[in-house]
mmCIF file of C-alpha atoms in Angstrom:
data_model
loop_
_atom_site.group_PDB
_atom_site.id
_atom_site.type_symbol
_atom_site.label_atom_id
_atom_site.label_comp_id
_atom_site.label_asym_id
_atom_site.label_seq_id
_atom_site.Cartn_x
_atom_site.Cartn_y
_atom_site.Cartn_z
ATOM 1 C CA UNK A 1235 7.771 12.665 -19.917
ATOM 2 C CA UNK A 1236 5.417 11.285 -21.693
ATOM 3 C CA UNK A 1237 1.847 13.923 -23.353
ATOM 4 C CA UNK A 1238 0.146 14.637 -20.047
ATOM 5 C CA UNK A 1239 -3.424 12.995 -20.187
ATOM 6 C CA UNK A 1240 -6.689 14.137 -18.675
ATOM 7 C CA UNK A 1241 -9.475 12.448 -17.046
ATOM 8 C CA UNK A 1242 -12.804 12.481 -18.350
ATOM 9 C CA UNK A 1243 -14.921 11.534 -14.319
ATOM 10 C CA UNK A 1244 -11.830 12.471 -12.597
ATOM 11 C CA UNK A 1245 -13.856 15.869 -11.311
ATOM 12 C CA UNK A 1246 -17.359 13.218 -10.045
ATOM 13 C CA UNK A 1247 -14.324 10.251 -9.009
ATOM 14 C CA UNK A 1248 -12.124 12.935 -6.931
ATOM 15 C CA UNK A 1249 -9.827 9.804 -6.851
ATOM 16 C CA UNK A 1250 -6.811 11.954 -8.934
ATOM 17 C CA UNK A 1251 -7.468 15.656 -7.038
ATOM 18 C CA UNK A 1252 -4.274 17.245 -8.798
ATOM 19 C CA UNK A 1253 -5.948 15.984 -12.216
ATOM 20 C CA UNK A 1254 -5.739 19.956 -13.394
ATOM 21 C CA UNK A 1255 -2.634 20.448 -13.292
ATOM 22 C CA UNK A 1256 0.492 19.473 -15.590
ATOM 23 C CA UNK A 1257 1.974 16.411 -13.563
ATOM 24 C CA UNK A 1258 5.640 19.329 -13.313
ATOM 25 C CA UNK A 1259 3.230 21.711 -12.515
ATOM 26 C CA UNK A 1260 1.323 19.000 -9.627
ATOM 27 C CA UNK A 1261 5.242 17.996 -8.365
ATOM 28 C CA UNK A 1262 5.713 21.438 -7.557
ATOM 29 C CA UNK A 1263 2.665 21.554 -5.984
ATOM 30 C CA UNK A 1264 3.859 18.807 -3.748
ATOM 31 C CA UNK A 1265 7.504 20.527 -3.134
ATOM 32 C CA UNK A 1266 5.780 23.173 -1.984
ATOM 33 C CA UNK A 1267 3.420 22.259 0.639
ATOM 34 C CA UNK A 1268 6.641 20.061 2.203
ATOM 35 C CA UNK A 1269 8.895 23.067 2.693
ATOM 36 C CA UNK A 1270 5.536 24.638 4.561
ATOM 37 C CA UNK A 1271 5.781 22.310 6.647
ATOM 38 C CA UNK A 1272 9.326 20.726 6.967
ATOM 39 C CA UNK A 1273 11.756 23.343 5.778
ATOM 40 C CA UNK A 1274 11.641 24.734 9.314
ATOM 41 C CA UNK A 1275 13.821 21.264 10.140
ATOM 42 C CA UNK A 1276 16.547 21.284 7.490
ATOM 43 C CA UNK A 1277 16.919 21.836 3.740
ATOM 44 C CA UNK A 1278 14.390 19.890 1.788
ATOM 45 C CA UNK A 1279 15.429 17.628 -1.001
ATOM 46 C CA UNK A 1280 13.418 17.831 -4.997
ATOM 47 C CA UNK A 1281 11.013 15.062 -4.568
ATOM 48 C CA UNK A 1282 11.674 12.584 -6.996
ATOM 49 C CA UNK A 1283 8.819 12.380 -9.646
ATOM 50 C CA UNK A 1284 7.933 9.447 -12.277
ATOM 51 C CA UNK A 1285 9.108 9.349 -15.769
ATOM 52 C CA UNK A 1286 5.868 7.710 -16.903
ATOM 53 C CA UNK A 1287 3.273 8.874 -14.007
ATOM 54 C CA UNK A 1288 0.214 7.320 -15.605
ATOM 55 C CA UNK A 1289 -0.923 3.589 -14.764
ATOM 56 C CA UNK A 1290 0.790 2.342 -11.410
ATOM 57 C CA UNK A 1291 -1.513 1.213 -9.015
ATOM 58 C CA UNK A 1292 -0.784 -2.605 -8.837
ATOM 59 C CA UNK A 1293 -3.755 -2.876 -6.267
ATOM 60 C CA UNK A 1294 -7.430 -2.202 -8.214
ATOM 61 C CA UNK A 1295 -11.007 -2.266 -6.400
ATOM 62 C CA UNK A 1296 -13.880 -2.642 -9.645
ATOM 63 C CA UNK A 1297 -17.597 -2.593 -8.114
ATOM 64 C CA UNK A 1298 -20.098 -3.551 -9.917
ATOM 65 C CA UNK A 1299 -24.051 -2.657 -10.444
ATOM 66 C CA UNK A 1300 -26.672 -2.496 -12.727
ATOM 67 C CA UNK A 1301 -28.558 0.235 -14.030
ATOM 68 C CA UNK A 1302 -32.473 0.834 -13.320
ATOM 69 C CA UNK A 1303 -32.466 -0.617 -17.665
ATOM 70 C CA UNK A 1304 -30.561 -4.331 -16.458
ATOM 71 C CA UNK A 1305 -27.332 -3.266 -18.007
ATOM 72 C CA UNK A 1306 -24.076 -4.479 -15.403
ATOM 73 C CA UNK A 1307 -22.056 -1.131 -15.397
ATOM 74 C CA UNK A 1308 -18.361 -1.440 -13.644
ATOM 75 C CA UNK A 1309 -16.460 1.666 -11.858
ATOM 76 C CA UNK A 1310 -14.732 3.040 -8.768
ATOM 77 C CA UNK A 1311 -16.667 3.073 -5.427
ATOM 78 C CA UNK A 1312 -17.743 6.686 -4.016
ATOM 79 C CA UNK A 1313 -17.968 6.207 -0.021
ATOM 80 C CA UNK A 1314 -20.176 9.436 -0.001
ATOM 81 C CA UNK A 1315 -22.932 7.863 -0.931
ATOM 82 C CA UNK A 1316 -22.564 3.883 -1.564
ATOM 83 C CA UNK A 1317 -22.748 4.616 -5.091
ATOM 84 C CA UNK A 1318 -19.663 4.836 -8.037
ATOM 85 C CA UNK A 1319 -18.543 6.494 -11.279
ATOM 86 C CA UNK A 1320 -18.613 3.948 -14.397
ATOM 87 C CA UNK A 1321 -15.538 3.952 -15.791
ATOM 88 C CA UNK A 1322 -14.031 0.962 -17.211
ATOM 89 C CA UNK A 1323 -10.191 3.028 -18.063
ATOM 90 C CA UNK A 1324 -8.860 4.799 -14.689
ATOM 91 C CA UNK A 1325 -5.628 6.600 -15.775
ATOM 92 C CA UNK A 1326 -3.816 5.383 -12.279
ATOM 93 C CA UNK A 1327 -5.264 1.389 -12.360
ATOM 94 C CA UNK A 1328 -2.758 -0.754 -13.758
ATOM 95 C CA UNK A 1329 -3.312 -1.994 -17.789
ATOM 96 C CA UNK A 1330 -3.974 -5.646 -16.940
ATOM 97 C CA UNK A 1331 -6.424 -4.674 -13.871
ATOM 98 C CA UNK A 1332 -8.955 -2.790 -16.301
ATOM 99 C CA UNK A 1333 -8.872 -5.352 -19.321
ATOM 100 C CA UNK A 1334 -9.664 -8.389 -16.516
ATOM 101 C CA UNK A 1335 -12.424 -6.129 -15.161
ATOM 102 C CA UNK A 1336 -13.779 -5.653 -18.176
ATOM 103 C CA UNK A 1337 -13.616 -9.264 -18.875
ATOM 104 C CA UNK A 1338 -15.382 -10.081 -15.876
ATOM 105 C CA UNK A 1339 -17.989 -8.160 -16.464
ATOM 106 C CA UNK A 1340 -18.509 -9.771 -20.323
ATOM 107 C CA UNK A 1341 -18.875 -13.423 -17.661
ATOM 108 C CA UNK A 1342 -21.022 -12.283 -15.107
ATOM 109 C CA UNK A 1343 -23.749 -10.777 -18.187
ATOM 110 C CA UNK A 1344 -22.989 -14.470 -20.307
ATOM 111 C CA UNK A 1345 -24.224 -16.117 -17.011
ATOM 112 C CA UNK A 1346 -26.604 -14.263 -15.955
ATOM 113 C CA UNK A 1347 -25.159 -14.037 -12.387
ATOM 114 C CA UNK A 1348 -26.999 -11.605 -9.716
ATOM 115 C CA UNK A 1349 -25.190 -7.934 -9.295
ATOM 116 C CA UNK A 1350 -25.660 -6.546 -5.614
ATOM 117 C CA UNK A 1351 -27.689 -3.784 -4.842
ATOM 118 C CA UNK A 1352 -26.980 -1.979 -1.677
ATOM 119 C CA UNK A 1353 -30.238 -0.017 -1.564
ATOM 120 C CA UNK A 1354 -32.164 -3.387 -1.478
ATOM 121 C CA UNK A 1355 -29.582 -5.638 0.141
ATOM 122 C CA UNK A 1356 -30.033 -8.068 -2.749
ATOM 123 C CA UNK A 1357 -28.564 -9.793 -5.477
ATOM 124 C CA UNK A 1358 -24.564 -11.398 -5.271
ATOM 125 C CA UNK A 1359 -22.012 -10.140 -7.147
ATOM 126 C CA UNK A 1360 -20.672 -7.052 -5.475
ATOM 127 C CA UNK A 1361 -17.059 -6.271 -6.786
ATOM 128 C CA UNK A 1362 -13.234 -7.321 -7.493
ATOM 129 C CA UNK A 1363 -9.868 -6.902 -5.971
ATOM 130 C CA UNK A 1364 -7.264 -6.789 -8.736
ATOM 131 C CA UNK A 1365 -3.605 -7.149 -7.440
ATOM 132 C CA UNK A 1366 -0.139 -7.421 -9.627
ATOM 133 C CA UNK A 1367 2.834 -8.512 -9.248
ATOM 134 C CA UNK A 1368 5.401 -5.515 -11.273
ATOM 135 C CA UNK A 1369 8.363 -7.322 -12.175
ATOM 136 C CA UNK A 1370 7.181 -11.129 -11.882
ATOM 137 C CA UNK A 1371 3.995 -10.326 -14.051
ATOM 138 C CA UNK A 1372 1.808 -12.565 -11.031
ATOM 139 C CA UNK A 1373 -2.158 -11.663 -11.244
ATOM 140 C CA UNK A 1374 -4.666 -12.895 -8.539
ATOM 141 C CA UNK A 1375 -8.478 -11.883 -8.897
ATOM 142 C CA UNK A 1376 -10.437 -11.591 -5.522
ATOM 143 C CA UNK A 1377 -14.294 -11.579 -6.063
ATOM 144 C CA UNK A 1378 -15.961 -10.877 -3.766
ATOM 145 C CA UNK A 1379 -19.786 -11.430 -2.865
ATOM 146 C CA UNK A 1380 -22.533 -10.540 -0.228
ATOM 147 C CA UNK A 1381 -23.622 -14.465 -0.206
ATOM 148 C CA UNK A 1382 -21.778 -17.456 0.418
ATOM 149 C CA UNK A 1383 -23.022 -20.585 -2.330
ATOM 150 C CA UNK A 1384 -21.136 -18.967 -6.178
ATOM 151 C CA UNK A 1385 -24.150 -19.525 -8.829
ATOM 152 C CA UNK A 1386 -21.989 -21.346 -11.588
ATOM 153 C CA UNK A 1387 -18.570 -20.488 -10.364
ATOM 154 C CA UNK A 1388 -16.531 -22.986 -12.866
ATOM 155 C CA UNK A 1389 -18.578 -21.498 -15.239
ATOM 156 C CA UNK A 1390 -17.498 -18.021 -13.969
ATOM 157 C CA UNK A 1391 -13.398 -19.021 -13.453
ATOM 158 C CA UNK A 1392 -13.490 -20.563 -17.119
ATOM 159 C CA UNK A 1393 -14.916 -17.538 -18.491
ATOM 160 C CA UNK A 1394 -12.890 -15.741 -16.853
ATOM 161 C CA UNK A 1395 -9.519 -16.836 -17.324
ATOM 162 C CA UNK A 1396 -10.656 -18.073 -21.632
ATOM 163 C CA UNK A 1397 -10.666 -13.655 -21.169
ATOM 164 C CA UNK A 1398 -8.103 -13.464 -19.722
ATOM 165 C CA UNK A 1399 -5.562 -16.803 -19.224
ATOM 166 C CA UNK A 1400 -2.594 -14.863 -17.981
ATOM 167 C CA UNK A 1401 -4.317 -14.198 -14.202
ATOM 168 C CA UNK A 1402 -2.535 -16.482 -12.026
ATOM 169 C CA UNK A 1403 -5.000 -17.353 -9.262
ATOM 170 C CA UNK A 1404 -8.999 -16.348 -8.225
ATOM 171 C CA UNK A 1405 -10.144 -16.352 -4.678
ATOM 172 C CA UNK A 1406 -13.283 -16.160 -3.306
ATOM 173 C CA UNK A 1407 -14.231 -13.346 -0.400
ATOM 174 C CA UNK A 1408 -17.403 -12.563 1.168
ATOM 175 C CA UNK A 1409 -18.226 -9.474 2.719
ATOM 176 C CA UNK A 1410 -21.918 -8.894 3.526
ATOM 177 C CA UNK A 1411 -21.684 -5.657 4.745
ATOM 178 C CA UNK A 1412 -23.792 -3.397 2.483
ATOM 179 C CA UNK A 1413 -21.672 -0.855 2.933
ATOM 180 C CA UNK A 1414 -18.423 -1.717 3.268
ATOM 181 C CA UNK A 1415 -15.677 -2.460 1.022
ATOM 182 C CA UNK A 1416 -12.967 -3.848 3.014
ATOM 183 C CA UNK A 1417 -12.881 -7.587 2.681
ATOM 184 C CA UNK A 1418 -14.553 -10.305 4.485
ATOM 185 C CA UNK A 1419 -13.532 -13.142 6.749
ATOM 186 C CA UNK A 1420 -14.667 -16.316 4.755
ATOM 187 C CA UNK A 1421 -11.939 -16.657 1.761
ATOM 188 C CA UNK A 1422 -12.288 -19.779 -0.948
ATOM 189 C CA UNK A 1423 -9.527 -20.261 -3.481
ATOM 190 C CA UNK A 1424 -10.804 -20.970 -6.632
ATOM 191 C CA UNK A 1425 -8.092 -20.936 -9.076
ATOM 192 C CA UNK A 1426 -3.937 -21.451 -8.229
ATOM 193 C CA UNK A 1427 -3.056 -21.065 -5.032
ATOM 194 C CA UNK A 1428 -4.585 -17.754 -3.769
ATOM 195 C CA UNK A 1429 -0.865 -16.078 -3.466
ATOM 196 C CA UNK A 1430 0.918 -14.111 -6.437
ATOM 197 C CA UNK A 1431 4.892 -12.645 -5.554
ATOM 198 C CA UNK A 1432 6.973 -10.062 -6.288
ATOM 199 C CA UNK A 1433 9.995 -8.883 -6.195
ATOM 200 C CA UNK A 1434 10.940 -5.337 -4.298
ATOM 201 C CA UNK A 1435 14.728 -4.224 -4.185
ATOM 202 C CA UNK A 1436 15.814 -7.821 -4.953
ATOM 203 C CA UNK A 1437 13.617 -9.257 -2.007
ATOM 204 C CA UNK A 1438 10.688 -11.873 -2.716
ATOM 205 C CA UNK A 1439 7.416 -10.828 -1.364
ATOM 206 C CA UNK A 1440 3.999 -13.138 -0.959
ATOM 207 C CA UNK A 1441 1.059 -11.295 -1.378
ATOM 208 C CA UNK A 1442 -2.763 -12.822 -0.730
ATOM 209 C CA UNK A 1443 -6.186 -11.105 -1.253
ATOM 210 C CA UNK A 1444 -5.265 -8.906 2.448
ATOM 211 C CA UNK A 1445 -1.810 -8.272 2.743
ATOM 212 C CA UNK A 1446 -0.704 -4.224 2.429
ATOM 213 C CA UNK A 1447 1.812 -4.213 -0.154
ATOM 214 C CA UNK A 1448 2.319 -0.548 -1.481
ATOM 215 C CA UNK A 1449 0.128 0.160 -4.648
ATOM 216 C CA UNK A 1450 3.537 1.914 -6.454
ATOM 217 C CA UNK A 1451 5.825 -0.713 -6.962
ATOM 218 C CA UNK A 1452 8.097 1.041 -9.362
ATOM 219 C CA UNK A 1453 8.020 4.369 -6.079
ATOM 220 C CA UNK A 1454 8.388 1.728 -3.478
ATOM 221 C CA UNK A 1455 11.927 0.841 -4.183
ATOM 222 C CA UNK A 1456 12.899 4.754 -4.847
ATOM 223 C CA UNK A 1457 11.459 5.295 -1.873
ATOM 224 C CA UNK A 1458 12.805 1.680 0.389
ATOM 225 C CA UNK A 1459 16.377 2.753 -1.674
ATOM 226 C CA UNK A 1460 16.281 6.036 -0.046
ATOM 227 C CA UNK A 1461 15.842 5.380 3.405
ATOM 228 C CA UNK A 1462 17.890 2.670 3.037
ATOM 229 C CA UNK A 1463 20.441 4.906 1.767
ATOM 230 C CA UNK A 1464 19.748 7.193 4.860
ATOM 231 C CA UNK A 1465 20.099 5.031 7.209
ATOM 232 C CA UNK A 1466 24.026 4.348 5.738
ATOM 233 C CA UNK A 1467 23.508 0.668 7.443
ATOM 234 C CA UNK A 1468 26.872 -1.911 7.540
ATOM 235 C CA UNK A 1469 27.260 -4.971 8.559
ATOM 236 C CA UNK A 1470 27.396 -4.350 12.861
ATOM 237 C CA UNK A 1471 24.532 -2.447 12.900
ATOM 238 C CA UNK A 1472 21.256 -3.864 14.461
ATOM 239 C CA UNK A 1473 17.807 -2.484 13.411
ATOM 240 C CA UNK A 1474 13.974 -2.174 14.486
ATOM 241 C CA UNK A 1475 11.748 -1.226 12.317
ATOM 242 C CA UNK A 1476 8.296 -0.520 13.915
ATOM 243 C CA UNK A 1477 4.700 -0.658 11.664
ATOM 244 C CA UNK A 1478 7.006 -3.353 9.523
ATOM 245 C CA UNK A 1479 3.287 -5.063 8.335
ATOM 246 C CA UNK A 1480 4.488 -7.375 6.348
ATOM 247 C CA UNK A 1481 8.102 -6.627 6.947
ATOM 248 C CA UNK A 1482 9.361 -5.212 3.170
ATOM 249 C CA UNK A 1483 11.934 -2.735 4.541
ATOM 250 C CA UNK A 1484 12.963 -5.106 7.411
ATOM 251 C CA UNK A 1485 13.644 -7.608 4.894
ATOM 252 C CA UNK A 1486 15.401 -5.453 2.520
ATOM 253 C CA UNK A 1487 17.582 -4.092 5.412
ATOM 254 C CA UNK A 1488 18.960 -7.674 6.440
ATOM 255 C CA UNK A 1489 21.080 -7.732 3.419
ATOM 256 C CA UNK A 1490 22.783 -5.010 5.084
ATOM 257 C CA UNK A 1491 23.258 -5.855 8.634
ATOM 258 C CA UNK A 1492 24.068 -7.558 11.172
ATOM 259 C CA UNK A 1493 20.226 -8.256 12.771
ATOM 260 C CA UNK A 1494 16.142 -6.717 12.099
ATOM 261 C CA UNK A 1495 13.773 -7.316 14.435
ATOM 262 C CA UNK A 1496 10.356 -6.333 13.105
ATOM 263 C CA UNK A 1497 7.141 -5.630 14.896
ATOM 264 C CA UNK A 1498 3.324 -4.707 14.332
ATOM 265 C CA UNK A 1499 0.583 -5.161 16.117
ATOM 266 C CA UNK A 1500 -1.846 -6.868 13.456
ATOM 267 C CA UNK A 1501 -1.142 -10.837 13.079
ATOM 268 C CA UNK A 1502 -2.031 -11.507 10.095
ATOM 269 C CA UNK A 1503 0.169 -8.846 8.752
ATOM 270 C CA UNK A 1504 2.952 -11.000 11.134
ATOM 271 C CA UNK A 1505 1.719 -14.099 9.832
ATOM 272 C CA UNK A 1506 3.112 -13.274 6.125
ATOM 273 C CA UNK A 1507 5.743 -11.619 7.074
ATOM 274 C CA UNK A 1508 6.945 -14.618 9.082
ATOM 275 C CA UNK A 1509 6.557 -16.241 5.092
ATOM 276 C CA UNK A 1510 8.437 -13.898 3.447
ATOM 277 C CA UNK A 1511 11.184 -14.238 6.133
ATOM 278 C CA UNK A 1512 11.523 -18.043 4.805
ATOM 279 C CA UNK A 1513 11.224 -17.405 1.028
ATOM 280 C CA UNK A 1514 13.662 -15.101 1.387
ATOM 281 C CA UNK A 1515 15.732 -17.649 3.740
ATOM 282 C CA UNK A 1516 16.695 -14.853 6.459
ATOM 283 C CA UNK A 1517 18.525 -16.165 9.544
ATOM 284 C CA UNK A 1518 19.547 -12.621 10.821
ATOM 285 C CA UNK A 1519 15.769 -11.422 11.091
ATOM 286 C CA UNK A 1520 12.374 -11.880 13.068
ATOM 287 C CA UNK A 1521 9.155 -10.663 13.130
ATOM 288 C CA UNK A 1522 7.003 -9.445 16.484
ATOM 289 C CA UNK A 1523 3.551 -9.257 17.350
ATOM 290 C CA UNK A 1524 3.167 -6.654 19.564
ATOM 291 C CA UNK A 1525 2.478 -2.627 19.891
ATOM 292 C CA UNK A 1526 5.875 -1.008 19.532
ATOM 293 C CA UNK A 1527 5.366 1.277 22.491
ATOM 294 C CA UNK A 1528 5.412 -1.758 24.571
ATOM 295 C CA UNK A 1529 7.841 -3.845 22.867
ATOM 296 C CA UNK A 1530 10.935 -0.727 22.099
ATOM 297 C CA UNK A 1531 9.676 0.227 26.468
ATOM 298 C CA UNK A 1532 10.685 -3.299 27.286
ATOM 299 C CA UNK A 1533 13.507 -3.728 25.002
ATOM 300 C CA UNK A 1534 15.081 -0.437 26.651
ATOM 301 C CA UNK A 1535 14.435 -2.250 30.496
ATOM 302 C CA UNK A 1536 15.942 -5.535 29.636
ATOM 303 C CA UNK A 1537 20.153 -6.768 29.058
ATOM 304 C CA UNK A 1538 19.876 -7.063 25.202
ATOM 305 C CA UNK A 1539 21.759 -5.259 22.721
ATOM 306 C CA UNK A 1540 19.754 -2.304 21.436
ATOM 307 C CA UNK A 1541 18.818 -1.392 17.833
ATOM 308 C CA UNK A 1542 21.050 1.916 16.820
ATOM 309 C CA UNK A 1543 18.732 2.300 13.686
ATOM 310 C CA UNK A 1544 15.302 2.712 14.036
ATOM 311 C CA UNK A 1545 12.454 2.572 10.943
ATOM 312 C CA UNK A 1546 9.358 4.286 11.319
ATOM 313 C CA UNK A 1547 6.701 3.879 8.585
ATOM 314 C CA UNK A 1548 3.231 5.240 10.890
ATOM 315 C CA UNK A 1549 -0.253 5.419 8.782
ATOM 316 C CA UNK A 1550 -0.930 8.981 8.028
ATOM 317 C CA UNK A 1551 -2.091 10.213 11.872
ATOM 318 C CA UNK A 1552 1.372 9.772 12.246
ATOM 319 C CA UNK A 1553 2.867 8.416 15.722
ATOM 320 C CA UNK A 1554 1.012 8.200 18.683
ATOM 321 C CA UNK A 1555 3.233 10.140 22.304
ATOM 322 C CA UNK A 1556 3.546 6.800 23.315
ATOM 323 C CA UNK A 1557 5.023 5.137 20.381
ATOM 324 C CA UNK A 1558 7.501 8.576 20.672
ATOM 325 C CA UNK A 1559 8.563 8.922 24.459
ATOM 326 C CA UNK A 1560 9.276 5.043 23.870
ATOM 327 C CA UNK A 1561 11.219 5.413 21.218
ATOM 328 C CA UNK A 1562 13.181 8.317 23.014
ATOM 329 C CA UNK A 1563 14.010 6.183 26.236
ATOM 330 C CA UNK A 1564 15.424 3.384 23.605
ATOM 331 C CA UNK A 1565 17.086 6.160 22.268
ATOM 332 C CA UNK A 1566 18.719 4.741 18.796
ATOM 333 C CA UNK A 1567 21.620 6.561 16.950
ATOM 334 C CA UNK A 1568 19.714 6.976 13.748
ATOM 335 C CA UNK A 1569 15.363 6.927 12.884
ATOM 336 C CA UNK A 1570 14.848 7.114 9.122
ATOM 337 C CA UNK A 1571 10.860 8.213 9.548
ATOM 338 C CA UNK A 1572 9.276 7.430 6.088
ATOM 339 C CA UNK A 1573 5.802 9.241 7.034
ATOM 340 C CA UNK A 1574 2.697 10.020 4.228
ATOM 341 C CA UNK A 1575 1.858 12.721 5.917
ATOM 342 C CA UNK A 1576 3.615 15.625 6.014
ATOM 343 C CA UNK A 1577 1.111 17.103 8.569
ATOM 344 C CA UNK A 1578 1.602 15.137 11.157
ATOM 345 C CA UNK A 1579 5.669 14.326 9.944
ATOM 346 C CA UNK A 1580 5.661 17.877 11.430
ATOM 347 C CA UNK A 1581 4.059 17.215 14.653
ATOM 348 C CA UNK A 1582 6.115 14.555 15.512
ATOM 349 C CA UNK A 1583 9.915 15.491 14.447
ATOM 350 C CA UNK A 1584 9.107 19.158 16.424
ATOM 351 C CA UNK A 1585 8.412 16.248 19.342
ATOM 352 C CA UNK A 1586 11.765 14.337 18.571
ATOM 353 C CA UNK A 1587 13.522 17.726 18.165
ATOM 354 C CA UNK A 1588 13.238 18.656 21.551
ATOM 355 C CA UNK A 1589 14.554 15.436 22.993
ATOM 356 C CA UNK A 1590 18.451 14.838 21.081
ATOM 357 C CA UNK A 1591 17.321 14.683 17.739
ATOM 358 C CA UNK A 1592 18.326 16.831 14.690
ATOM 359 C CA UNK A 1593 17.058 16.467 11.617
ATOM 360 C CA UNK A 1594 19.501 15.800 9.123
ATOM 361 C CA UNK A 1595 17.390 14.917 6.019
ATOM 362 C CA UNK A 1596 14.106 14.711 4.280
ATOM 363 C CA UNK A 1597 13.376 13.518 0.266
ATOM 364 C CA UNK A 1598 9.982 14.149 -0.665
ATOM 365 C CA UNK A 1599 8.638 11.041 -2.915
ATOM 366 C CA UNK A 1600 5.474 11.760 -5.574
ATOM 367 C CA UNK A 1601 4.267 8.108 -4.675
ATOM 368 C CA UNK A 1602 0.839 8.570 -5.973
ATOM 369 C CA UNK A 1603 0.928 11.115 -8.714
ATOM 370 C CA UNK A 1604 -1.987 13.267 -9.988
ATOM 371 C CA UNK A 1605 -3.323 12.783 -5.624
ATOM 372 C CA UNK A 1606 -2.928 15.574 -2.593
ATOM 373 C CA UNK A 1607 -0.823 12.693 -1.186
ATOM 374 C CA UNK A 1608 3.303 12.381 -0.676
ATOM 375 C CA UNK A 1609 5.576 10.240 0.768
ATOM 376 C CA UNK A 1610 8.536 11.555 2.862
ATOM 377 C CA UNK A 1611 11.928 9.838 3.882
ATOM 378 C CA UNK A 1612 13.916 11.556 6.923
ATOM 379 C CA UNK A 1613 16.544 11.144 9.065
ATOM 380 C CA UNK A 1614 16.991 11.768 12.602
ATOM 381 C CA UNK A 1615 20.324 11.601 14.359
ATOM 382 C CA UNK A 1616 21.450 11.725 17.695
ATOM 383 C CA UNK A 1617 23.096 14.702 19.306
#
């Protein structure tokens, strides 16, 4: 374990709620939290931590503002007051992302490009989103502005690439909303092809500015490998991947099974999943844009081969009752539940264990060191 580091602004930023604890103590805190919620179901395995719990974020947003004296500052967005905490080096961000943020600030200053002020709704440049591919080294820089026409666009691109030539592609995005950090609907590729590619668990994934992709690549591999191991997949299995996103778990699982179906309600994610299917030349997996509850109910009622393994990877709110009812109606032999919230996981496991399912394995994984977030992989079997 490397020397413990402390961020000087972690109390102001509040992005690292556990930064005041040594890392081993953080792991103990998370282990205890998972056990309090889930040990009633079965033994909780020891949490899997990181050897180096720093600079792991492959997706980094940096906001720019101007001081009263006219100096450009950059830092972490604070949604509570629409402000920022000025910081150039974050202990969670990839080091490349922080260096790019500084390079962008230098170019903005050199070209005298105006910085957006949310209080007056004036100015141009708002923030950047940097996505780095852990296993290929490719880098996607998305620049977000309040308006459409980009002054000195070519000079900006040239200046940033001169300071950081390893950037693979640059995309311009417009978000006119003064209070929201989400990307807008308009995008224009300024340099490169507009996407990057990463490799995860031996599969290729194309990443665009809006793609959902886990922010900690090293621990994501641990998480997905744990999920695959729990499922004990074989060549006769039929798998359903619910909340499939861009197809990550399903594509990894497809290497071991007869067939996979992925279902996701977000149309952009489904389009990305289909591209990733082609990218990996997989013929035994298909993706559908539909509500997972409705999809499972239809599968249960139709004369089709029902999946015997279902992967469930919901948002923090967990699964709705309608989803769980549909899942039980489908009645797979095994459910592998990947959760980012022990409290909603506890609620859902309570329900599933009243419906002929038994919890047999629980594995916590520390996906987000120094924060209070915890991932768990749970195996349920049909009794």
